[in-house]
PDB file of C-alpha atoms in Angstrom:
ATOM      1  CA  UNK A   1     307.113  96.076 -24.212  1.00  0.00           C
ATOM      2  CA  UNK A   2     303.421  95.949 -23.557  1.00  0.00           C
ATOM      3  CA  UNK A   3     301.744  95.244 -20.218  1.00  0.00           C
ATOM      4  CA  UNK A   4     299.919  91.971 -19.769  1.00  0.00           C
ATOM      5  CA  UNK A   5     296.284  92.245 -18.820  1.00  0.00           C
ATOM      6  CA  UNK A   6     294.177  89.591 -17.151  1.00  0.00           C
ATOM      7  CA  UNK A   7     291.611  88.629 -19.772  1.00  0.00           C
ATOM      8  CA  UNK A   8     289.732  86.248 -17.527  1.00  0.00           C
ATOM      9  CA  UNK A   9     286.004  87.043 -17.716  1.00  0.00           C
ATOM     10  CA  UNK A  10     284.492  88.411 -14.543  1.00  0.00           C
ATOM     11  CA  UNK A  11     282.078  85.493 -14.292  1.00  0.00           C
ATOM     12  CA  UNK A  12     284.805  82.838 -14.507  1.00  0.00           C
ATOM     13  CA  UNK A  13     285.847  80.823 -11.402  1.00  0.00           C
ATOM     14  CA  UNK A  14     289.281  82.433 -11.357  1.00  0.00           C
ATOM     15  CA  UNK A  15     287.746  85.926 -11.188  1.00  0.00           C
ATOM     16  CA  UNK A  16     285.401  84.847  -8.425  1.00  0.00           C
ATOM     17  CA  UNK A  17     288.262  83.391  -6.383  1.00  0.00           C
ATOM     18  CA  UNK A  18     290.358  86.553  -6.665  1.00  0.00           C
ATOM     19  CA  UNK A  19     287.424  88.762  -5.659  1.00  0.00           C
ATOM     20  CA  UNK A  20     286.518  86.546  -2.704  1.00  0.00           C
ATOM     21  CA  UNK A  21     290.096  86.587  -1.448  1.00  0.00           C
ATOM     22  CA  UNK A  22     290.233  90.378  -1.652  1.00  0.00           C
ATOM     23  CA  UNK A  23     286.914  90.671   0.178  1.00  0.00           C
ATOM     24  CA  UNK A  24     287.890  88.325   3.011  1.00  0.00           C
ATOM     25  CA  UNK A  25     291.346  89.795   3.631  1.00  0.00           C
ATOM     26  CA  UNK A  26     291.133  92.249   6.541  1.00  0.00           C
ATOM     27  CA  UNK A  27     293.279  95.395   6.402  1.00  0.00           C
ATOM     28  CA  UNK A  28     296.115  95.631   8.869  1.00  0.00           C
ATOM     29  CA  UNK A  29     295.731  97.831  11.935  1.00  0.00           C
ATOM     30  CA  UNK A  30     297.385 101.212  11.733  1.00  0.00           C
ATOM     31  CA  UNK A  31     299.863 101.728  14.521  1.00  0.00           C
ATOM     32  CA  UNK A  32     299.599 105.423  15.339  1.00  0.00           C
ATOM     33  CA  UNK A  33     302.687 106.775  17.067  1.00  0.00           C
ATOM     34  CA  UNK A  34     301.895 109.967  19.027  1.00  0.00           C
ATOM     35  CA  UNK A  35     304.080 112.994  18.474  1.00  0.00           C
ATOM     36  CA  UNK A  36     306.336 113.702  21.397  1.00  0.00           C
ATOM     37  CA  UNK A  37     306.019 117.223  22.778  1.00  0.00           C
ATOM     38  CA  UNK A  38     309.217 117.671  24.715  1.00  0.00           C
ATOM     39  CA  UNK A  39     308.538 121.365  25.349  1.00  0.00           C
ATOM     40  CA  UNK A  40     305.270 120.590  27.096  1.00  0.00           C
ATOM     41  CA  UNK A  41     306.947 118.210  29.512  1.00  0.00           C
ATOM     42  CA  UNK A  42     309.736 120.672  30.247  1.00  0.00           C
ATOM     43  CA  UNK A  43     307.330 123.561  30.875  1.00  0.00           C
ATOM     44  CA  UNK A  44     305.120 121.328  33.041  1.00  0.00           C
ATOM     45  CA  UNK A  45     308.084 120.253  35.164  1.00  0.00           C
ATOM     46  CA  UNK A  46     309.203 123.886  35.550  1.00  0.00           C
ATOM     47  CA  UNK A  47     305.717 125.033  36.646  1.00  0.00           C
ATOM     48  CA  UNK A  48     305.369 122.173  39.129  1.00  0.00           C
ATOM     49  CA  UNK A  49     308.824 122.953  40.487  1.00  0.00           C
ATOM     50  CA  UNK A  50     307.891 126.596  41.036  1.00  0.00           C
ATOM     51  CA  UNK A  51     304.662 125.612  42.795  1.00  0.00           C
ATOM     52  CA  UNK A  52     306.519 123.188  45.051  1.00  0.00           C
ATOM     53  CA  UNK A  53     309.087 125.881  45.876  1.00  0.00           C
ATOM     54  CA  UNK A  54     306.299 128.367  46.681  1.00  0.00           C
ATOM     55  CA  UNK A  55     304.492 125.893  48.944  1.00  0.00           C
ATOM     56  CA  UNK A  56     307.750 124.996  50.668  1.00  0.00           C
ATOM     57  CA  UNK A  57     308.576 128.680  51.246  1.00  0.00           C
ATOM     58  CA  UNK A  58     305.209 129.298  52.920  1.00  0.00           C
ATOM     59  CA  UNK A  59     305.527 126.111  54.964  1.00  0.00           C
ATOM     60  CA  UNK A  60     308.866 127.298  56.331  1.00  0.00           C
ATOM     61  CA  UNK A  61     307.677 130.845  57.025  1.00  0.00           C
ATOM     62  CA  UNK A  62     306.731 132.156  60.426  1.00  0.00           C
ATOM     63  CA  UNK A  63     303.045 131.448  59.961  1.00  0.00           C
ATOM     64  CA  UNK A  64     300.789 129.834  62.554  1.00  0.00           C
ATOM     65  CA  UNK A  65     298.686 127.671  60.249  1.00  0.00           C
ATOM     66  CA  UNK A  66     296.772 126.317  63.203  1.00  0.00           C
ATOM     67  CA  UNK A  67     295.467 129.820  63.881  1.00  0.00           C
ATOM     68  CA  UNK A  68     294.135 129.961  60.313  1.00  0.00           C
ATOM     69  CA  UNK A  69     292.123 126.807  60.881  1.00  0.00           C
ATOM     70  CA  UNK A  70     290.945 127.888  64.320  1.00  0.00           C
ATOM     71  CA  UNK A  71     289.736 131.317  63.205  1.00  0.00           C
ATOM     72  CA  UNK A  72     288.313 130.289  59.844  1.00  0.00           C
ATOM     73  CA  UNK A  73     284.826 129.723  61.293  1.00  0.00           C
ATOM     74  CA  UNK A  74     285.067 132.160  64.170  1.00  0.00           C
ATOM     75  CA  UNK A  75     281.723 133.822  64.879  1.00  0.00           C
ATOM     76  CA  UNK A  76     283.169 137.286  64.223  1.00  0.00           C
ATOM     77  CA  UNK A  77     284.625 136.195  60.890  1.00  0.00           C
ATOM     78  CA  UNK A  78     281.431 134.450  59.788  1.00  0.00           C
ATOM     79  CA  UNK A  79     279.376 137.526  60.718  1.00  0.00           C
ATOM     80  CA  UNK A  80     281.767 139.732  58.743  1.00  0.00           C
ATOM     81  CA  UNK A  81     281.455 137.448  55.712  1.00  0.00           C
ATOM     82  CA  UNK A  82     277.679 137.665  55.995  1.00  0.00           C
ATOM     83  CA  UNK A  83     277.802 141.459  56.052  1.00  0.00           C
ATOM     84  CA  UNK A  84     280.116 141.419  53.029  1.00  0.00           C
ATOM     85  CA  UNK A  85     277.612 139.278  51.153  1.00  0.00           C
ATOM     86  CA  UNK A  86     274.719 141.477  52.271  1.00  0.00           C
ATOM     87  CA  UNK A  87     276.298 144.771  51.209  1.00  0.00           C
ATOM     88  CA  UNK A  88     277.414 143.256  47.894  1.00  0.00           C
ATOM     89  CA  UNK A  89     273.971 141.901  47.009  1.00  0.00           C
ATOM     90  CA  UNK A  90     272.126 145.085  47.976  1.00  0.00           C
ATOM     91  CA  UNK A  91     274.621 147.329  46.186  1.00  0.00           C
ATOM     92  CA  UNK A  92     274.427 145.161  43.069  1.00  0.00           C
ATOM     93  CA  UNK A  93     270.617 145.205  43.033  1.00  0.00           C
ATOM     94  CA  UNK A  94     270.511 148.996  43.336  1.00  0.00           C
ATOM     95  CA  UNK A  95     273.301 149.318  40.789  1.00  0.00           C
ATOM     96  CA  UNK A  96     271.457 147.179  38.237  1.00  0.00           C
ATOM     97  CA  UNK A  97     268.151 149.018  38.688  1.00  0.00           C
ATOM     98  CA  UNK A  98     269.742 152.438  38.444  1.00  0.00           C
ATOM     99  CA  UNK A  99     271.970 151.259  35.590  1.00  0.00           C
ATOM    100  CA  UNK A 100     268.961 150.231  33.503  1.00  0.00           C
ATOM    101  CA  UNK A 101     267.327 153.612  34.133  1.00  0.00           C
ATOM    102  CA  UNK A 102     270.511 155.445  33.175  1.00  0.00           C
ATOM    103  CA  UNK A 103     270.920 153.350  30.027  1.00  0.00           C
ATOM    104  CA  UNK A 104     267.375 154.176  28.902  1.00  0.00           C
ATOM    105  CA  UNK A 105     268.009 157.855  29.687  1.00  0.00           C
ATOM    106  CA  UNK A 106     271.271 157.756  27.760  1.00  0.00           C
ATOM    107  CA  UNK A 107     269.516 156.351  24.676  1.00  0.00           C
ATOM    108  CA  UNK A 108     266.595 158.758  24.981  1.00  0.00           C
ATOM    109  CA  UNK A 109     265.994 161.340  22.256  1.00  0.00           C
ATOM    110  CA  UNK A 110     265.459 163.922  24.978  1.00  0.00           C
ATOM    111  CA  UNK A 111     268.776 165.838  25.122  1.00  0.00           C
ATOM    112  CA  UNK A 112     268.330 166.791  28.794  1.00  0.00           C
ATOM    113  CA  UNK A 113     267.910 163.245  30.116  1.00  0.00           C
ATOM    114  CA  UNK A 114     270.612 161.944  27.786  1.00  0.00           C
ATOM    115  CA  UNK A 115     273.069 164.614  28.914  1.00  0.00           C
ATOM    116  CA  UNK A 116     272.304 164.073  32.622  1.00  0.00           C
ATOM    117  CA  UNK A 117     272.884 160.326  32.252  1.00  0.00           C
ATOM    118  CA  UNK A 118     276.156 160.925  30.426  1.00  0.00           C
ATOM    119  CA  UNK A 119     277.293 163.348  33.154  1.00  0.00           C
ATOM    120  CA  UNK A 120     276.494 160.822  35.894  1.00  0.00           C
ATOM    121  CA  UNK A 121     278.410 158.066  34.130  1.00  0.00           C
ATOM    122  CA  UNK A 122     281.335 160.399  33.426  1.00  0.00           C
ATOM    123  CA  UNK A 123     281.680 161.417  37.083  1.00  0.00           C
ATOM    124  CA  UNK A 124     281.292 158.031  38.779  1.00  0.00           C
ATOM    125  CA  UNK A 125     283.487 156.217  36.291  1.00  0.00           C
ATOM    126  CA  UNK A 126     286.102 158.938  36.478  1.00  0.00           C
ATOM    127  CA  UNK A 127     286.607 158.915  40.250  1.00  0.00           C
ATOM    128  CA  UNK A 128     287.855 155.980  42.368  1.00  0.00           C
ATOM    129  CA  UNK A 129     285.271 154.180  44.457  1.00  0.00           C
ATOM    130  CA  UNK A 130     287.510 154.661  47.506  1.00  0.00           C
ATOM    131  CA  UNK A 131     287.230 158.443  47.102  1.00  0.00           C
ATOM    132  CA  UNK A 132     283.471 158.207  46.665  1.00  0.00           C
ATOM    133  CA  UNK A 133     283.171 156.234  49.900  1.00  0.00           C
ATOM    134  CA  UNK A 134     285.118 158.908  51.767  1.00  0.00           C
ATOM    135  CA  UNK A 135     282.927 161.631  50.252  1.00  0.00           C
ATOM    136  CA  UNK A 136     279.785 159.982  51.594  1.00  0.00           C
ATOM    137  CA  UNK A 137     281.427 159.314  54.963  1.00  0.00           C
ATOM    138  CA  UNK A 138     282.421 162.973  55.383  1.00  0.00           C
ATOM    139  CA  UNK A 139     279.240 164.454  53.926  1.00  0.00           C
ATOM    140  CA  UNK A 140     278.320 165.896  57.336  1.00  0.00           C
ATOM    141  CA  UNK A 141     281.172 168.382  56.960  1.00  0.00           C
ATOM    142  CA  UNK A 142     279.215 170.035  54.138  1.00  0.00           C
ATOM    143  CA  UNK A 143     275.632 169.328  55.190  1.00  0.00           C
ATOM    144  CA  UNK A 144     275.407 169.025  59.001  1.00  0.00           C
ATOM    145  CA  UNK A 145     271.650 168.497  58.838  1.00  0.00           C
ATOM    146  CA  UNK A 146     269.622 166.573  56.283  1.00  0.00           C
ATOM    147  CA  UNK A 147     266.464 168.604  55.838  1.00  0.00           C
ATOM    148  CA  UNK A 148     263.761 167.514  53.409  1.00  0.00           C
ATOM    149  CA  UNK A 149     260.892 169.981  53.944  1.00  0.00           C
ATOM    150  CA  UNK A 150     257.730 168.446  55.396  1.00  0.00           C
ATOM    151  CA  UNK A 151     259.204 164.932  55.035  1.00  0.00           C
ATOM    152  CA  UNK A 152     262.379 164.302  57.004  1.00  0.00           C
ATOM    153  CA  UNK A 153     264.941 166.136  59.127  1.00  0.00           C
ATOM    154  CA  UNK A 154     267.852 164.672  61.061  1.00  0.00           C
ATOM    155  CA  UNK A 155     271.549 165.053  61.762  1.00  0.00           C
ATOM    156  CA  UNK A 156     273.672 163.938  58.834  1.00  0.00           C
ATOM    157  CA  UNK A 157     275.896 161.889  61.118  1.00  0.00           C
ATOM    158  CA  UNK A 158     272.859 159.870  62.150  1.00  0.00           C
ATOM    159  CA  UNK A 159     271.778 159.398  58.547  1.00  0.00           C
ATOM    160  CA  UNK A 160     275.151 158.525  57.060  1.00  0.00           C
ATOM    161  CA  UNK A 161     275.865 155.439  59.089  1.00  0.00           C
ATOM    162  CA  UNK A 162     278.736 153.156  57.967  1.00  0.00           C
ATOM    163  CA  UNK A 163     276.195 150.840  56.334  1.00  0.00           C
ATOM    164  CA  UNK A 164     274.550 153.687  54.413  1.00  0.00           C
ATOM    165  CA  UNK A 165     277.906 155.098  53.299  1.00  0.00           C
ATOM    166  CA  UNK A 166     279.003 151.682  52.087  1.00  0.00           C
ATOM    167  CA  UNK A 167     275.720 151.017  50.280  1.00  0.00           C
ATOM    168  CA  UNK A 168     275.588 154.389  48.509  1.00  0.00           C
ATOM    169  CA  UNK A 169     279.279 154.359  47.636  1.00  0.00           C
ATOM    170  CA  UNK A 170     279.217 150.903  46.080  1.00  0.00           C
ATOM    171  CA  UNK A 171     275.756 151.084  44.468  1.00  0.00           C
ATOM    172  CA  UNK A 172     276.110 154.492  42.820  1.00  0.00           C
ATOM    173  CA  UNK A 173     279.533 153.619  41.461  1.00  0.00           C
ATOM    174  CA  UNK A 174     278.290 150.287  40.144  1.00  0.00           C
ATOM    175  CA  UNK A 175     275.307 151.967  38.450  1.00  0.00           C
ATOM    176  CA  UNK A 176     277.652 153.876  36.154  1.00  0.00           C
ATOM    177  CA  UNK A 177     279.239 150.658  34.875  1.00  0.00           C
ATOM    178  CA  UNK A 178     275.924 148.834  34.651  1.00  0.00           C
ATOM    179  CA  UNK A 179     274.522 151.702  32.590  1.00  0.00           C
ATOM    180  CA  UNK A 180     277.137 151.100  29.901  1.00  0.00           C
ATOM    181  CA  UNK A 181     276.595 147.338  30.023  1.00  0.00           C
ATOM    182  CA  UNK A 182     272.819 147.750  29.680  1.00  0.00           C
ATOM    183  CA  UNK A 183     273.251 150.286  26.908  1.00  0.00           C
ATOM    184  CA  UNK A 184     275.383 147.810  24.944  1.00  0.00           C
ATOM    185  CA  UNK A 185     272.781 145.086  25.503  1.00  0.00           C
ATOM    186  CA  UNK A 186     269.902 147.301  24.368  1.00  0.00           C
ATOM    187  CA  UNK A 187     271.765 148.382  21.251  1.00  0.00           C
ATOM    188  CA  UNK A 188     272.502 144.735  20.389  1.00  0.00           C
ATOM    189  CA  UNK A 189     268.774 144.136  19.741  1.00  0.00           C
ATOM    190  CA  UNK A 190     267.843 144.647  16.112  1.00  0.00           C
ATOM    191  CA  UNK A 191     265.889 147.843  15.434  1.00  0.00           C
ATOM    192  CA  UNK A 192     263.336 145.822  13.487  1.00  0.00           C
ATOM    193  CA  UNK A 193     262.079 144.431  16.781  1.00  0.00           C
ATOM    194  CA  UNK A 194     261.232 147.934  17.979  1.00  0.00           C
ATOM    195  CA  UNK A 195     259.648 148.900  14.671  1.00  0.00           C
ATOM    196  CA  UNK A 196     257.494 145.761  14.686  1.00  0.00           C
ATOM    197  CA  UNK A 197     256.359 146.469  18.246  1.00  0.00           C
ATOM    198  CA  UNK A 198     255.409 150.020  17.356  1.00  0.00           C
ATOM    199  CA  UNK A 199     253.517 148.724  14.329  1.00  0.00           C
ATOM    200  CA  UNK A 200     251.482 146.547  16.686  1.00  0.00           C
ATOM    201  CA  UNK A 201     250.547 149.626  18.715  1.00  0.00           C
ATOM    202  CA  UNK A 202     252.890 149.098  21.667  1.00  0.00           C
ATOM    203  CA  UNK A 203     254.186 152.181  23.433  1.00  0.00           C
ATOM    204  CA  UNK A 204     257.858 152.985  23.841  1.00  0.00           C
ATOM    205  CA  UNK A 205     257.890 151.874  27.472  1.00  0.00           C
ATOM    206  CA  UNK A 206     256.048 148.619  26.810  1.00  0.00           C
ATOM    207  CA  UNK A 207     258.358 147.867  23.890  1.00  0.00           C
ATOM    208  CA  UNK A 208     261.374 148.365  26.119  1.00  0.00           C
ATOM    209  CA  UNK A 209     259.972 146.178  28.918  1.00  0.00           C
ATOM    210  CA  UNK A 210     258.489 143.319  26.890  1.00  0.00           C
ATOM    211  CA  UNK A 211     260.556 143.166  23.707  1.00  0.00           C
ATOM    212  CA  UNK A 212     263.950 144.852  23.964  1.00  0.00           C
ATOM    213  CA  UNK A 213     265.105 144.144  27.517  1.00  0.00           C
ATOM    214  CA  UNK A 214     264.281 140.385  27.487  1.00  0.00           C
ATOM    215  CA  UNK A 215     266.389 139.968  24.344  1.00  0.00           C
ATOM    216  CA  UNK A 216     269.136 142.216  25.658  1.00  0.00           C
ATOM    217  CA  UNK A 217     269.585 140.023  28.752  1.00  0.00           C
ATOM    218  CA  UNK A 218     271.617 137.569  26.685  1.00  0.00           C
ATOM    219  CA  UNK A 219     274.272 140.260  26.292  1.00  0.00           C
ATOM    220  CA  UNK A 220     273.803 141.875  29.714  1.00  0.00           C
ATOM    221  CA  UNK A 221     274.020 138.753  31.919  1.00  0.00           C
ATOM    222  CA  UNK A 222     277.689 137.711  31.377  1.00  0.00           C
ATOM    223  CA  UNK A 223     279.317 141.069  32.243  1.00  0.00           C
ATOM    224  CA  UNK A 224     276.818 141.555  35.070  1.00  0.00           C
ATOM    225  CA  UNK A 225     278.022 138.334  36.643  1.00  0.00           C
ATOM    226  CA  UNK A 226     281.588 139.555  36.372  1.00  0.00           C
ATOM    227  CA  UNK A 227     280.592 142.846  37.979  1.00  0.00           C
ATOM    228  CA  UNK A 228     279.014 141.067  40.933  1.00  0.00           C
ATOM    229  CA  UNK A 229     282.094 138.934  41.516  1.00  0.00           C
ATOM    230  CA  UNK A 230     284.159 142.092  41.350  1.00  0.00           C
ATOM    231  CA  UNK A 231     281.717 143.708  43.809  1.00  0.00           C
ATOM    232  CA  UNK A 232     282.425 140.979  46.368  1.00  0.00           C
ATOM    233  CA  UNK A 233     286.089 141.971  46.321  1.00  0.00           C
ATOM    234  CA  UNK A 234     285.530 145.718  46.016  1.00  0.00           C
ATOM    235  CA  UNK A 235     283.380 145.607  49.157  1.00  0.00           C
ATOM    236  CA  UNK A 236     286.613 145.319  51.140  1.00  0.00           C
ATOM    237  CA  UNK A 237     287.117 149.043  50.486  1.00  0.00           C
ATOM    238  CA  UNK A 238     284.268 149.877  52.870  1.00  0.00           C
ATOM    239  CA  UNK A 239     286.829 149.214  55.581  1.00  0.00           C
ATOM    240  CA  UNK A 240     287.562 152.946  55.162  1.00  0.00           C
ATOM    241  CA  UNK A 241     284.067 153.924  56.370  1.00  0.00           C
ATOM    242  CA  UNK A 242     284.300 151.645  59.439  1.00  0.00           C
ATOM    243  CA  UNK A 243     281.690 149.193  58.158  1.00  0.00           C
ATOM    244  CA  UNK A 244     282.375 145.908  59.936  1.00  0.00           C
ATOM    245  CA  UNK A 245     282.607 143.600  56.929  1.00  0.00           C
ATOM    246  CA  UNK A 246     284.922 140.624  56.402  1.00  0.00           C
ATOM    247  CA  UNK A 247     288.238 142.433  56.051  1.00  0.00           C
ATOM    248  CA  UNK A 248     287.609 144.697  59.030  1.00  0.00           C
ATOM    249  CA  UNK A 249     286.478 141.771  61.179  1.00  0.00           C
ATOM    250  CA  UNK A 250     289.595 139.752  60.416  1.00  0.00           C
ATOM    251  CA  UNK A 251     291.846 142.795  60.823  1.00  0.00           C
ATOM    252  CA  UNK A 252     290.450 143.498  64.282  1.00  0.00           C
ATOM    253  CA  UNK A 253     291.134 139.935  65.355  1.00  0.00           C
ATOM    254  CA  UNK A 254     294.620 140.112  63.868  1.00  0.00           C
ATOM    255  CA  UNK A 255     295.482 143.337  65.654  1.00  0.00           C
ATOM    256  CA  UNK A 256     294.458 141.982  69.053  1.00  0.00           C
ATOM    257  CA  UNK A 257     295.947 138.482  68.659  1.00  0.00           C
ATOM    258  CA  UNK A 258     299.068 139.574  66.712  1.00  0.00           C
ATOM    259  CA  UNK A 259     298.143 137.079  63.981  1.00  0.00           C
ATOM    260  CA  UNK A 260     297.978 139.681  61.226  1.00  0.00           C
ATOM    261  CA  UNK A 261     299.065 137.501  58.290  1.00  0.00           C
ATOM    262  CA  UNK A 262     297.058 134.535  59.504  1.00  0.00           C
ATOM    263  CA  UNK A 263     293.843 136.576  59.566  1.00  0.00           C
ATOM    264  CA  UNK A 264     294.573 137.952  56.110  1.00  0.00           C
ATOM    265  CA  UNK A 265     294.789 134.354  54.917  1.00  0.00           C
ATOM    266  CA  UNK A 266     291.433 133.689  56.578  1.00  0.00           C
ATOM    267  CA  UNK A 267     289.879 136.648  54.738  1.00  0.00           C
ATOM    268  CA  UNK A 268     291.398 135.487  51.452  1.00  0.00           C
ATOM    269  CA  UNK A 269     289.947 131.998  51.873  1.00  0.00           C
ATOM    270  CA  UNK A 270     286.472 133.409  52.474  1.00  0.00           C
ATOM    271  CA  UNK A 271     286.714 135.708  49.444  1.00  0.00           C
ATOM    272  CA  UNK A 272     287.860 132.823  47.240  1.00  0.00           C
ATOM    273  CA  UNK A 273     285.014 130.589  48.440  1.00  0.00           C
ATOM    274  CA  UNK A 274     282.349 133.251  47.837  1.00  0.00           C
ATOM    275  CA  UNK A 275     283.626 134.207  44.392  1.00  0.00           C
ATOM    276  CA  UNK A 276     283.939 130.544  43.404  1.00  0.00           C
ATOM    277  CA  UNK A 277     280.359 129.749  44.406  1.00  0.00           C
ATOM    278  CA  UNK A 278     278.953 132.707  42.507  1.00  0.00           C
ATOM    279  CA  UNK A 279     281.157 131.923  39.491  1.00  0.00           C
ATOM    280  CA  UNK A 280     279.428 128.545  39.212  1.00  0.00           C
ATOM    281  CA  UNK A 281     276.047 130.249  39.429  1.00  0.00           C
ATOM    282  CA  UNK A 282     277.101 132.753  36.781  1.00  0.00           C
ATOM    283  CA  UNK A 283     278.115 129.913  34.432  1.00  0.00           C
ATOM    284  CA  UNK A 284     274.727 128.192  34.598  1.00  0.00           C
ATOM    285  CA  UNK A 285     272.867 131.495  34.334  1.00  0.00           C
ATOM    286  CA  UNK A 286     274.779 132.364  31.165  1.00  0.00           C
ATOM    287  CA  UNK A 287     274.060 128.883  29.855  1.00  0.00           C
ATOM    288  CA  UNK A 288     270.330 129.359  30.411  1.00  0.00           C
ATOM    289  CA  UNK A 289     270.164 132.673  28.534  1.00  0.00           C
ATOM    290  CA  UNK A 290     272.308 131.306  25.682  1.00  0.00           C
ATOM    291  CA  UNK A 291     269.613 128.792  24.690  1.00  0.00           C
ATOM    292  CA  UNK A 292     268.002 131.183  22.231  1.00  0.00           C
ATOM    293  CA  UNK A 293     271.224 132.018  20.363  1.00  0.00           C
ATOM    294  CA  UNK A 294     272.991 128.631  20.106  1.00  0.00           C
ATOM    295  CA  UNK A 295     271.811 125.575  18.196  1.00  0.00           C
ATOM    296  CA  UNK A 296     273.315 123.273  20.804  1.00  0.00           C
ATOM    297  CA  UNK A 297     274.548 124.269  24.227  1.00  0.00           C
ATOM    298  CA  UNK A 298     278.166 123.480  25.113  1.00  0.00           C
ATOM    299  CA  UNK A 299     278.819 120.689  27.551  1.00  0.00           C
ATOM    300  CA  UNK A 300     278.993 121.528  31.216  1.00  0.00           C
ATOM    301  CA  UNK A 301     282.257 120.729  33.066  1.00  0.00           C
ATOM    302  CA  UNK A 302     280.676 117.642  34.630  1.00  0.00           C
ATOM    303  CA  UNK A 303     279.418 116.470  31.212  1.00  0.00           C
ATOM    304  CA  UNK A 304     282.915 116.953  29.761  1.00  0.00           C
ATOM    305  CA  UNK A 305     284.376 114.824  32.555  1.00  0.00           C
ATOM    306  CA  UNK A 306     281.879 112.023  31.860  1.00  0.00           C
ATOM    307  CA  UNK A 307     282.566 112.155  28.107  1.00  0.00           C
ATOM    308  CA  UNK A 308     286.329 112.004  28.645  1.00  0.00           C
ATOM    309  CA  UNK A 309     285.999 109.112  31.083  1.00  0.00           C
ATOM    310  CA  UNK A 310     283.771 107.235  28.633  1.00  0.00           C
ATOM    311  CA  UNK A 311     286.210 107.844  25.777  1.00  0.00           C
ATOM    312  CA  UNK A 312     289.120 106.690  27.932  1.00  0.00           C
ATOM    313  CA  UNK A 313     287.348 103.506  29.032  1.00  0.00           C
ATOM    314  CA  UNK A 314     286.232 102.661  25.465  1.00  0.00           C
ATOM    315  CA  UNK A 315     289.647 103.272  23.916  1.00  0.00           C
ATOM    316  CA  UNK A 316     290.973 100.103  22.173  1.00  0.00           C
ATOM    317  CA  UNK A 317     294.066  98.505  23.631  1.00  0.00           C
ATOM    318  CA  UNK A 318     295.739  97.961  20.240  1.00  0.00           C
ATOM    319  CA  UNK A 319     296.407 100.341  17.391  1.00  0.00           C
ATOM    320  CA  UNK A 320     293.837 102.492  15.665  1.00  0.00           C
ATOM    321  CA  UNK A 321     291.796 100.460  13.195  1.00  0.00           C
ATOM    322  CA  UNK A 322     291.331 101.734   9.670  1.00  0.00           C
TER     323      UNK A 322
END
């Protein structure tokens, strides 16, 4: 049996009618049925249940939450938070400067400077920062007098104040980590950039300052931001050298008012606030230095929220049209 074909010429009225009907008939809407993820709902309910149980446990504990609110902006606590921020910023600045110098020394072709830089990094990365703080604090046991001929002479106990011990302990330890971060950033720059600079007559130092380091910042900035946020928390270790920072300030209030846990909560809130603020700054700083490596920058959190709200408001009420 053979199939029957429509032999009506395309220009005939019957052909025109069939084509016009096909052109005017709109396709039906596709009704998309979303896939049900039962596991997601179960895991979400379990997580929410655990959070509710945790909140309930703390609400029933022997905690004076009113004391947390009353002491949150106490003058002693605010002053301690300011000293924490001060010691963290100063230690980070010194750590970055010394870290860059150590990274350049480490990459130098001079074996003496390279070996000295490696030895510094090996020692300060190999010993805990808590031990280093105690070494600086007890330095007067080894050197009772600091004597720099024709320049300075004084008792070591007067020189190594709690602030100085905290600054040296945090900054010198941070320099060892920043040296490795800077070294990785410098090595990420293509060697052709250095060769082209030398071909233009630029010295090694000028090439490093004007060509290599500006390009290396794209790699150096993200881990540096993480190091600073970590520095804000590590600064609590200077409690051991009697520097009156945030943790020591809250602990003193807790020991006299018998609100030990409440003051620890106060310190935790301040640490969370400071790290959160600087995390936002780190995000936008990374975004700025990523402009030269990305064709289009990713959306910021606020831009994502606006896009999602616009997509939600413009979503059709019926099915998905073809």
